[in-house]
PDB file of C-alpha atoms and ligand atoms in Angstrom:
ATOM      1  CA  MET A 735      29.469 -10.304  21.028  1.00  0.00           C
ATOM      2  CA  SER A 736      26.478  -8.009  20.480  1.00  0.00           C
ATOM      3  CA  ASN A 737      23.188  -9.262  19.073  1.00  0.00           C
ATOM      4  CA  GLY A 738      21.205  -6.933  16.898  1.00  0.00           C
ATOM      5  CA  PRO A 739      20.077  -5.865  13.451  1.00  0.00           C
ATOM      6  CA  ILE A 740      22.298  -5.315  10.424  1.00  0.00           C
ATOM      7  CA  GLY A 741      22.972  -1.586   9.944  1.00  0.00           C
ATOM      8  CA  VAL A 742      22.679  -0.085   6.463  1.00  0.00           C
ATOM      9  CA  PHE A 743      24.009   3.435   5.959  1.00  0.00           C
ATOM     10  CA  ASP A 744      23.914   6.109   3.292  1.00  0.00           C
ATOM     11  CA  SER A 745      24.322   9.862   3.183  1.00  0.00           C
ATOM     12  CA  GLY A 746      20.660  10.056   2.156  1.00  0.00           C
ATOM     13  CA  TYR A 747      18.160   7.943   0.269  1.00  0.00           C
ATOM     14  CA  GLY A 748      20.461   6.070  -2.124  1.00  0.00           C
ATOM     15  CA  GLY A 749      21.249   3.201   0.221  1.00  0.00           C
ATOM     16  CA  LEU A 750      17.570   2.295   0.152  1.00  0.00           C
ATOM     17  CA  THR A 751      18.120   0.916  -3.376  1.00  0.00           C
ATOM     18  CA  VAL A 752      20.646  -1.480  -1.810  1.00  0.00           C
ATOM     19  CA  LEU A 753      18.510  -2.257   1.250  1.00  0.00           C
ATOM     20  CA  LYS A 754      15.634  -3.115  -1.094  1.00  0.00           C
ATOM     21  CA  GLU A 755      17.712  -5.865  -2.752  1.00  0.00           C
ATOM     22  CA  ILE A 756      19.230  -7.049   0.542  1.00  0.00           C
ATOM     23  CA  THR A 757      15.822  -7.493   2.202  1.00  0.00           C
ATOM     24  CA  GLN A 758      14.572  -9.388  -0.853  1.00  0.00           C
ATOM     25  CA  LYS A 759      17.545 -11.748  -0.786  1.00  0.00           C
ATOM     26  CA  LEU A 760      17.865 -12.056   3.016  1.00  0.00           C
ATOM     27  CA  PRO A 761      14.395 -11.302   4.448  1.00  0.00           C
ATOM     28  CA  GLN A 762      14.978 -13.259   7.654  1.00  0.00           C
ATOM     29  CA  TYR A 763      17.349 -10.680   9.204  1.00  0.00           C
ATOM     30  CA  ASP A 764      16.498  -7.454  11.048  1.00  0.00           C
ATOM     31  CA  TYR A 765      17.815  -4.189   9.564  1.00  0.00           C
ATOM     32  CA  ILE A 766      18.244  -0.575  10.656  1.00  0.00           C
ATOM     33  CA  TYR A 767      18.667   2.005   7.905  1.00  0.00           C
ATOM     34  CA  LEU A 768      20.152   5.435   8.568  1.00  0.00           C
ATOM     35  CA  GLY A 769      20.127   8.249   6.021  1.00  0.00           C
ATOM     36  CA  ASP A 770      22.236  11.239   7.030  1.00  0.00           C
ATOM     37  CA  ASN A 771      19.972  13.484   4.948  1.00  0.00           C
ATOM     38  CA  ALA A 772      20.707  16.582   7.020  1.00  0.00           C
ATOM     39  CA  ARG A 773      24.334  16.505   5.812  1.00  0.00           C
ATOM     40  CA  ALA A 774      23.849  15.034   2.304  1.00  0.00           C
ATOM     41  CA  PRO A 775      25.283  15.118  -0.270  1.00  0.00           C
ATOM     42  CA  TYR A 776      28.636  13.719   0.824  1.00  0.00           C
ATOM     43  CA  GLY A 777      29.970  13.673  -2.759  1.00  0.00           C
ATOM     44  CA  PRO A 778      31.643  17.113  -2.805  1.00  0.00           C
ATOM     45  CA  ARG A 779      32.911  16.966   0.804  1.00  0.00           C
ATOM     46  CA  SER A 780      36.542  16.492   1.881  1.00  0.00           C
ATOM     47  CA  PHE A 781      38.025  13.183   3.011  1.00  0.00           C
ATOM     48  CA  GLU A 782      38.151  14.414   6.611  1.00  0.00           C
ATOM     49  CA  THR A 783      34.502  15.509   6.657  1.00  0.00           C
ATOM     50  CA  VAL A 784      33.186  12.309   5.030  1.00  0.00           C
ATOM     51  CA  TYR A 785      35.289  10.299   7.496  1.00  0.00           C
ATOM     52  CA  GLN A 786      34.004  12.237  10.542  1.00  0.00           C
ATOM     53  CA  TYR A 787      30.346  12.032   9.464  1.00  0.00           C
ATOM     54  CA  THR A 788      30.573   8.354   8.568  1.00  0.00           C
ATOM     55  CA  LEU A 789      32.371   7.473  11.796  1.00  0.00           C
ATOM     56  CA  GLN A 790      29.724   9.240  13.838  1.00  0.00           C
ATOM     57  CA  CYS A 791      26.985   7.256  12.070  1.00  0.00           C
ATOM     58  CA  VAL A 792      28.883   3.959  12.458  1.00  0.00           C
ATOM     59  CA  GLU A 793      29.258   4.633  16.214  1.00  0.00           C
ATOM     60  CA  TRP A 794      25.510   5.174  16.410  1.00  0.00           C
ATOM     61  CA  PHE A 795      24.829   1.839  14.666  1.00  0.00           C
ATOM     62  CA  PHE A 796      27.103   0.088  17.152  1.00  0.00           C
ATOM     63  CA  SER A 797      25.328   1.822  20.050  1.00  0.00           C
ATOM     64  CA  MET A 798      22.103   0.315  18.647  1.00  0.00           C
ATOM     65  CA  GLY A 799      23.666  -3.145  18.962  1.00  0.00           C
ATOM     66  CA  CYS A 800      24.405  -3.773  15.273  1.00  0.00           C
ATOM     67  CA  PRO A 801      27.114  -6.418  14.894  1.00  0.00           C
ATOM     68  CA  LEU A 802      27.546  -5.528  11.211  1.00  0.00           C
ATOM     69  CA  VAL A 803      27.230  -2.248   9.292  1.00  0.00           C
ATOM     70  CA  ILE A 804      27.054  -1.950   5.509  1.00  0.00           C
ATOM     71  CA  LEU A 805      28.133   1.400   4.079  1.00  0.00           C
ATOM     72  CA  ALA A 806      25.618   1.410   1.203  1.00  0.00           C
ATOM     73  CA  CYS A 807      27.248   4.593  -0.053  1.00  0.00           C
ATOM     74  CA  ASN A 808      30.146   4.641  -2.511  1.00  0.00           C
ATOM     75  CA  THR A 809      31.398   8.011  -1.295  1.00  0.00           C
ATOM     76  CA  ALA A 810      31.634   6.822   2.315  1.00  0.00           C
ATOM     77  CA  SER A 811      33.071   3.466   1.180  1.00  0.00           C
ATOM     78  CA  ALA A 812      35.713   5.273  -0.913  1.00  0.00           C
ATOM     79  CA  LYS A 813      36.653   7.973   1.568  1.00  0.00           C
ATOM     80  CA  ALA A 814      36.052   6.598   5.056  1.00  0.00           C
ATOM     81  CA  LEU A 815      35.781   2.799   5.157  1.00  0.00           C
ATOM     82  CA  ARG A 816      39.457   1.879   5.205  1.00  0.00           C
ATOM     83  CA  THR A 817      40.390   4.483   7.832  1.00  0.00           C
ATOM     84  CA  ILE A 818      37.529   3.434  10.097  1.00  0.00           C
ATOM     85  CA  GLN A 819      38.417  -0.251   9.675  1.00  0.00           C
ATOM     86  CA  GLN A 820      42.099   0.343  10.405  1.00  0.00           C
ATOM     87  CA  ASN A 821      42.049   3.145  12.993  1.00  0.00           C
ATOM     88  CA  ASP A 822      38.727   3.034  14.793  1.00  0.00           C
ATOM     89  CA  LEU A 823      37.271  -0.453  14.579  1.00  0.00           C
ATOM     90  CA  PRO A 824      39.935  -2.079  16.806  1.00  0.00           C
ATOM     91  CA  GLN A 825      38.857   0.232  19.670  1.00  0.00           C
ATOM     92  CA  MET A 826      35.148  -0.141  18.940  1.00  0.00           C
ATOM     93  CA  GLY A 827      35.201  -3.917  19.316  1.00  0.00           C
ATOM     94  CA  ALA A 828      36.893  -6.812  17.559  1.00  0.00           C
ATOM     95  CA  ASP A 829      33.498  -8.512  17.265  1.00  0.00           C
ATOM     96  CA  LYS A 830      32.104  -5.849  14.920  1.00  0.00           C
ATOM     97  CA  ARG A 831      32.328  -5.554  11.144  1.00  0.00           C
ATOM     98  CA  ILE A 832      31.927  -2.756   8.594  1.00  0.00           C
ATOM     99  CA  LEU A 833      31.573  -3.609   4.916  1.00  0.00           C
ATOM    100  CA  GLY A 834      31.373  -1.303   1.903  1.00  0.00           C
ATOM    101  CA  VAL A 835      29.959  -1.516  -1.614  1.00  0.00           C
ATOM    102  CA  ILE A 836      33.136  -1.051  -3.665  1.00  0.00           C
ATOM    103  CA  ARG A 837      34.870  -4.348  -2.986  1.00  0.00           C
ATOM    104  CA  PRO A 838      31.884  -6.604  -3.837  1.00  0.00           C
ATOM    105  CA  THR A 839      31.355  -4.674  -7.069  1.00  0.00           C
ATOM    106  CA  THR A 840      34.985  -4.699  -8.200  1.00  0.00           C
ATOM    107  CA  GLU A 841      35.187  -8.450  -7.553  1.00  0.00           C
ATOM    108  CA  VAL A 842      32.626  -9.156 -10.280  1.00  0.00           C
ATOM    109  CA  ILE A 843      32.644  -6.221 -12.703  1.00  0.00           C
ATOM    110  CA  GLY A 844      35.125  -7.839 -15.102  1.00  0.00           C
ATOM    111  CA  ASN A 845      32.653 -10.667 -15.709  1.00  0.00           C
ATOM    112  CA  TYR A 846      30.229  -8.299 -17.435  1.00  0.00           C
ATOM    113  CA  THR A 847      32.503  -6.745 -20.068  1.00  0.00           C
ATOM    114  CA  LYS A 848      33.476  -8.293 -23.396  1.00  0.00           C
ATOM    115  CA  THR A 849      35.559  -5.342 -24.615  1.00  0.00           C
ATOM    116  CA  ASN A 850      37.430  -5.000 -21.295  1.00  0.00           C
ATOM    117  CA  HIS A 851      36.531  -1.300 -21.278  1.00  0.00           C
ATOM    118  CA  VAL A 852      34.434  -0.357 -18.267  1.00  0.00           C
ATOM    119  CA  GLY A 853      32.908   3.022 -17.353  1.00  0.00           C
ATOM    120  CA  ILE A 854      32.344   4.258 -13.805  1.00  0.00           C
ATOM    121  CA  LEU A 855      29.793   6.972 -13.025  1.00  0.00           C
ATOM    122  CA  GLY A 856      29.973   8.345  -9.488  1.00  0.00           C
ATOM    123  CA  THR A 857      30.156  11.367  -7.238  1.00  0.00           C
ATOM    124  CA  GLN A 858      33.184  13.666  -7.249  1.00  0.00           C
ATOM    125  CA  GLY A 859      34.383  12.006  -4.038  1.00  0.00           C
ATOM    126  CA  THR A 860      34.214   8.482  -5.426  1.00  0.00           C
ATOM    127  CA  VAL A 861      35.894   9.424  -8.709  1.00  0.00           C
ATOM    128  CA  GLN A 862      38.649  11.506  -7.084  1.00  0.00           C
ATOM    129  CA  SER A 863      39.478   8.733  -4.617  1.00  0.00           C
ATOM    130  CA  LYS A 864      40.355   6.435  -7.585  1.00  0.00           C
ATOM    131  CA  ALA A 865      39.017   3.558  -5.469  1.00  0.00           C
ATOM    132  CA  TYR A 866      37.438   1.849  -8.497  1.00  0.00           C
ATOM    133  CA  PRO A 867      40.460   1.850 -10.857  1.00  0.00           C
ATOM    134  CA  ILE A 868      42.707   0.725  -7.975  1.00  0.00           C
ATOM    135  CA  GLU A 869      40.428  -2.097  -6.824  1.00  0.00           C
ATOM    136  CA  ILE A 870      39.450  -3.296 -10.309  1.00  0.00           C
ATOM    137  CA  ALA A 871      43.145  -3.560 -11.245  1.00  0.00           C
ATOM    138  CA  LYS A 872      43.580  -6.088  -8.421  1.00  0.00           C
ATOM    139  CA  PHE A 873      40.842  -8.438  -9.637  1.00  0.00           C
ATOM    140  CA  PHE A 874      40.843  -7.727 -13.389  1.00  0.00           C
ATOM    141  CA  PRO A 875      44.239  -6.309 -14.438  1.00  0.00           C
ATOM    142  CA  ASP A 876      43.296  -6.421 -18.146  1.00  0.00           C
ATOM    143  CA  VAL A 877      40.241  -4.202 -17.724  1.00  0.00           C
ATOM    144  CA  ALA A 878      40.641  -0.524 -18.664  1.00  0.00           C
ATOM    145  CA  VAL A 879      38.620   1.753 -16.379  1.00  0.00           C
ATOM    146  CA  PHE A 880      37.212   5.153 -17.403  1.00  0.00           C
ATOM    147  CA  GLN A 881      35.574   7.415 -14.823  1.00  0.00           C
ATOM    148  CA  GLN A 882      33.203  10.357 -14.926  1.00  0.00           C
ATOM    149  CA  ASP A 883      31.867  12.332 -12.002  1.00  0.00           C
ATOM    150  CA  CYS A 884      28.279  13.558 -12.131  1.00  0.00           C
ATOM    151  CA  PRO A 885      28.028  16.329  -9.517  1.00  0.00           C
ATOM    152  CA  MET A 886      24.441  17.313 -10.308  1.00  0.00           C
ATOM    153  CA  TRP A 887      22.856  13.881 -10.259  1.00  0.00           C
ATOM    154  CA  VAL A 888      22.548  13.340  -6.490  1.00  0.00           C
ATOM    155  CA  PRO A 889      21.095  16.827  -5.837  1.00  0.00           C
ATOM    156  CA  LEU A 890      18.575  16.268  -8.652  1.00  0.00           C
ATOM    157  CA  ILE A 891      17.583  12.876  -7.244  1.00  0.00           C
ATOM    158  CA  GLU A 892      17.475  14.026  -3.598  1.00  0.00           C
ATOM    159  CA  ASN A 893      15.157  16.851  -4.694  1.00  0.00           C
ATOM    160  CA  ASN A 894      12.992  14.519  -6.776  1.00  0.00           C
ATOM    161  CA  GLU A 895      13.789  16.501  -9.931  1.00  0.00           C
ATOM    162  CA  HIS A 896      15.574  13.670 -11.708  1.00  0.00           C
ATOM    163  CA  LEU A 897      12.725  12.881 -14.084  1.00  0.00           C
ATOM    164  CA  SER A 898      12.131  16.511 -15.025  1.00  0.00           C
ATOM    165  CA  PRO A 899      13.181  17.644 -18.540  1.00  0.00           C
ATOM    166  CA  GLY A 900      15.921  19.828 -16.998  1.00  0.00           C
ATOM    167  CA  ALA A 901      17.647  16.747 -15.592  1.00  0.00           C
ATOM    168  CA  ASP A 902      18.267  15.398 -19.105  1.00  0.00           C
ATOM    169  CA  TYR A 903      20.816  18.111 -19.834  1.00  0.00           C
ATOM    170  CA  PHE A 904      23.107  16.957 -17.006  1.00  0.00           C
ATOM    171  CA  ILE A 905      22.526  13.259 -17.579  1.00  0.00           C
ATOM    172  CA  LYS A 906      23.323  13.484 -21.294  1.00  0.00           C
ATOM    173  CA  LYS A 907      26.350  15.711 -20.693  1.00  0.00           C
ATOM    174  CA  ASN A 908      28.041  13.361 -18.200  1.00  0.00           C
ATOM    175  CA  ILE A 909      27.273  10.224 -20.225  1.00  0.00           C
ATOM    176  CA  GLN A 910      28.833  11.857 -23.291  1.00  0.00           C
ATOM    177  CA  GLN A 911      31.901  12.868 -21.260  1.00  0.00           C
ATOM    178  CA  LEU A 912      32.323   9.244 -20.211  1.00  0.00           C
ATOM    179  CA  LEU A 913      31.784   7.746 -23.654  1.00  0.00           C
ATOM    180  CA  GLU A 914      34.202  10.241 -25.253  1.00  0.00           C
ATOM    181  CA  GLN A 915      36.964   8.679 -23.172  1.00  0.00           C
ATOM    182  CA  SER A 916      36.567   5.349 -24.992  1.00  0.00           C
ATOM    183  CA  PRO A 917      34.164   4.241 -27.712  1.00  0.00           C
ATOM    184  CA  SER A 918      34.714   0.627 -26.582  1.00  0.00           C
ATOM    185  CA  ILE A 919      33.013   0.954 -23.188  1.00  0.00           C
ATOM    186  CA  ASP A 920      30.376  -1.794 -23.095  1.00  0.00           C
ATOM    187  CA  THR A 921      29.684  -1.860 -19.323  1.00  0.00           C
ATOM    188  CA  ILE A 922      28.849   1.146 -17.197  1.00  0.00           C
ATOM    189  CA  LEU A 923      28.691   0.874 -13.433  1.00  0.00           C
ATOM    190  CA  LEU A 924      26.302   3.138 -11.558  1.00  0.00           C
ATOM    191  CA  ALA A 925      28.825   3.656  -8.746  1.00  0.00           C
ATOM    192  CA  CYS A 926      26.483   5.705  -6.610  1.00  0.00           C
ATOM    193  CA  THR A 927      23.562   4.104  -4.849  1.00  0.00           C
ATOM    194  CA  HIS A 928      21.286   6.983  -5.890  1.00  0.00           C
ATOM    195  CA  TYR A 929      21.729   6.378  -9.616  1.00  0.00           C
ATOM    196  CA  PRO A 930      19.454   3.331 -10.111  1.00  0.00           C
ATOM    197  CA  LEU A 931      16.592   5.838 -10.101  1.00  0.00           C
ATOM    198  CA  LEU A 932      17.981   7.183 -13.379  1.00  0.00           C
ATOM    199  CA  LEU A 933      18.182   3.812 -15.099  1.00  0.00           C
ATOM    200  CA  GLU A 934      15.430   4.461 -17.648  1.00  0.00           C
ATOM    201  CA  LYS A 935      16.805   7.870 -18.576  1.00  0.00           C
ATOM    202  CA  LEU A 936      20.344   6.547 -18.842  1.00  0.00           C
ATOM    203  CA  GLN A 937      19.244   3.827 -21.239  1.00  0.00           C
ATOM    204  CA  GLN A 938      18.213   6.529 -23.714  1.00  0.00           C
ATOM    205  CA  TYR A 939      21.714   7.992 -23.828  1.00  0.00           C
ATOM    206  CA  VAL A 940      23.976   4.940 -24.046  1.00  0.00           C
ATOM    207  CA  PRO A 941      24.610   2.850 -27.190  1.00  0.00           C
ATOM    208  CA  VAL A 942      22.280  -0.133 -27.626  1.00  0.00           C
ATOM    209  CA  GLY A 943      23.786  -3.222 -26.017  1.00  0.00           C
ATOM    210  CA  THR A 944      25.579  -1.327 -23.237  1.00  0.00           C
ATOM    211  CA  THR A 945      25.220  -3.004 -19.838  1.00  0.00           C
ATOM    212  CA  LEU A 946      24.182  -0.560 -17.112  1.00  0.00           C
ATOM    213  CA  LEU A 947      25.083  -2.131 -13.817  1.00  0.00           C
ATOM    214  CA  SER A 948      23.415  -1.254 -10.480  1.00  0.00           C
ATOM    215  CA  GLN A 949      24.996  -2.430  -7.244  1.00  0.00           C
ATOM    216  CA  GLY A 950      22.003  -3.512  -5.138  1.00  0.00           C
ATOM    217  CA  GLU A 951      21.871  -7.124  -6.264  1.00  0.00           C
ATOM    218  CA  ILE A 952      25.658  -7.490  -6.307  1.00  0.00           C
ATOM    219  CA  VAL A 953      25.931  -6.213  -2.723  1.00  0.00           C
ATOM    220  CA  ALA A 954      23.017  -8.391  -1.567  1.00  0.00           C
ATOM    221  CA  ASN A 955      24.638 -11.514  -3.060  1.00  0.00           C
ATOM    222  CA  SER A 956      27.965 -10.639  -1.515  1.00  0.00           C
ATOM    223  CA  LEU A 957      26.369 -10.123   1.924  1.00  0.00           C
ATOM    224  CA  GLY A 958      24.596 -13.473   1.600  1.00  0.00           C
ATOM    225  CA  ASP A 959      27.951 -15.161   0.844  1.00  0.00           C
ATOM    226  CA  TYR A 960      29.618 -13.350   3.730  1.00  0.00           C
ATOM    227  CA  LEU A 961      27.008 -14.477   6.249  1.00  0.00           C
ATOM    228  CA  GLU A 962      27.226 -18.045   4.944  1.00  0.00           C
ATOM    229  CA  ARG A 963      31.002 -18.044   5.272  1.00  0.00           C
ATOM    230  CA  HIS A 964      30.778 -16.587   8.807  1.00  0.00           C
ATOM    231  CA  PRO A 965      28.031 -18.613  10.492  1.00  0.00           C
ATOM    232  CA  LYS A 966      29.082 -17.530  13.996  1.00  0.00           C
ATOM    233  CA  PHE A 967      28.697 -13.963  12.850  1.00  0.00           C
ATOM    234  CA  SER A 968      25.336 -14.553  11.239  1.00  0.00           C
ATOM    235  CA  GLU A 969      24.112 -16.049  14.542  1.00  0.00           C
ATOM    236  CA  ASN A 970      24.621 -12.627  16.129  1.00  0.00           C
ATOM    237  CA  CYS A 971      22.384 -10.874  13.636  1.00  0.00           C
ATOM    238  CA  THR A 972      18.825 -10.964  14.947  1.00  0.00           C
ATOM    239  CA  LYS A 973      16.236 -12.577  12.691  1.00  0.00           C
ATOM    240  CA  LYS A 974      12.673 -11.379  12.994  1.00  0.00           C
ATOM    241  CA  GLY A 975      12.418  -9.834   9.540  1.00  0.00           C
ATOM    242  CA  ARG A 976      12.022  -6.274  10.912  1.00  0.00           C
ATOM    243  CA  VAL A 977      13.222  -3.142   9.115  1.00  0.00           C
ATOM    244  CA  SER A 978      13.400   0.279  10.791  1.00  0.00           C
ATOM    245  CA  PHE A 979      14.387   3.598   9.250  1.00  0.00           C
ATOM    246  CA  TYR A 980      16.125   6.641  10.726  1.00  0.00           C
ATOM    247  CA  THR A 981      16.947   9.990   9.184  1.00  0.00           C
ATOM    248  CA  THR A 982      18.910  12.945  10.522  1.00  0.00           C
ATOM    249  CA  ASP A 983      16.487  15.306   8.714  1.00  0.00           C
ATOM    250  CA  SER A 984      12.705  15.611   8.306  1.00  0.00           C
ATOM    251  CA  VAL A 985      10.781  12.339   8.710  1.00  0.00           C
ATOM    252  CA  GLU A 986       7.992  13.620   6.450  1.00  0.00           C
ATOM    253  CA  ASP A 987      10.443  14.158   3.595  1.00  0.00           C
ATOM    254  CA  PHE A 988      12.165  10.863   4.260  1.00  0.00           C
ATOM    255  CA  ASP A 989       8.937   8.866   4.218  1.00  0.00           C
ATOM    256  CA  GLN A 990       7.777  10.528   1.025  1.00  0.00           C
ATOM    257  CA  HIS A 991      11.028  10.298  -0.971  1.00  0.00           C
ATOM    258  CA  GLY A 992      12.289   7.137   0.692  1.00  0.00           C
ATOM    259  CA  ALA A 993       9.350   5.115  -0.600  1.00  0.00           C
ATOM    260  CA  ILE A 994      10.420   5.912  -4.182  1.00  0.00           C
ATOM    261  CA  PHE A 995      13.881   4.431  -3.559  1.00  0.00           C
ATOM    262  CA  TYR A 996      12.729   1.521  -1.429  1.00  0.00           C
ATOM    263  CA  GLY A 997       9.727   0.647  -3.584  1.00  0.00           C
ATOM    264  CA  LYS A 998       7.559   0.204  -0.496  1.00  0.00           C
ATOM    265  CA  PRO A 999       6.134   2.481   2.217  1.00  0.00           C
ATOM    266  CA  VAL A1000       8.698   3.803   4.675  1.00  0.00           C
ATOM    267  CA  ILE A1001       8.048   5.115   8.212  1.00  0.00           C
ATOM    268  CA  SER A1002      11.087   6.778   9.719  1.00  0.00           C
ATOM    269  CA  THR A1003      12.221   8.133  13.077  1.00  0.00           C
ATOM    270  CA  HIS A1004      14.256  11.318  13.454  1.00  0.00           C
ATOM    271  CA  LEU A1005      17.791  10.966  14.778  1.00  0.00           C
ATOM    272  CA  GLU A1006      19.692  13.939  16.193  1.00  0.00           C
ATOM    273  CA  LEU A1007      23.408  13.293  15.907  1.00  0.00           C
TER     274      LEU A1007
HETATM  275  N1  DGL B 691      24.634   7.416  -2.463  1.00  0.00           N
HETATM  276  C1  DGL B 691      25.946   7.933  -2.275  1.00  0.00           C
HETATM  277  C2  DGL B 691      26.969   7.146  -3.058  1.00  0.00           C
HETATM  278  O1  DGL B 691      26.755   5.977  -3.344  1.00  0.00           O
HETATM  279  C3  DGL B 691      26.106   9.352  -2.561  1.00  0.00           C
HETATM  280  C4  DGL B 691      25.799  10.441  -2.382  1.00  0.00           C
HETATM  281  C5  DGL B 691      26.224  11.729  -1.874  1.00  0.00           C
HETATM  282  O2  DGL B 691      26.848  12.497  -2.609  1.00  0.00           O
HETATM  283  O3  DGL B 691      25.909  11.943  -0.735  1.00  0.00           O
HETATM  284  O4  DGL B 691      28.025   7.640  -3.358  1.00  0.00           O
END
């Protein structure tokens, strides 16, 4: 079994909002983060393309010795995780694991709603995959799920334009489209790891008392449980508290924007895939 850091993957910067919570909860482990910024956003891409890109990145993590990779990207979790787990992982090594962000979230989401009406905001890919309604129905069959895709949000965030006045038009529009589907929605999941950066803006456009749920803490708690339940596995994750960052695009851009998502300085290395 390989010994190495835990891999954390996203199409771009969004997964840094998850890594931030994971490193706070589990600071003893080593982590490698990869943002495939050169090919982001993944949201509008086909199943086949998201699968190919994600698989290529997962193979790279394994070549770096990672025993465990977290897809800290809803789009990749929705469109590529299952196929990689079923078709590719058996050949890549039975000792390796890939986890996504959808399962841990759907396991707990029903605990937050009182009206049993939940809203999901995500990329086109995540919404079209129907991964959330399908998975939530397994854990909380009484919860009604309403979805809205927000195609402009990731490009606005990736370009650091999300706090500009122009961004409000798109944010308000998509929130209204979601709320029009049911006036009883009391819990809205930010089902894209980029969206926590919009939290303050979103609060202005949802009814008072609405719970806006980010995934970072949920995923960090779930990873902590997983490593506790699999002590042999946790032994193979190296523990020196180191975090390294890789991007498939410009390191200057990554370090500048990445720090906003991560909440701390980021120094990245370029990766040519
Ligand atoms: N952060 C990714 C997610 O959670 C999305 C972005 C993209 O469109 O690349 O879905």
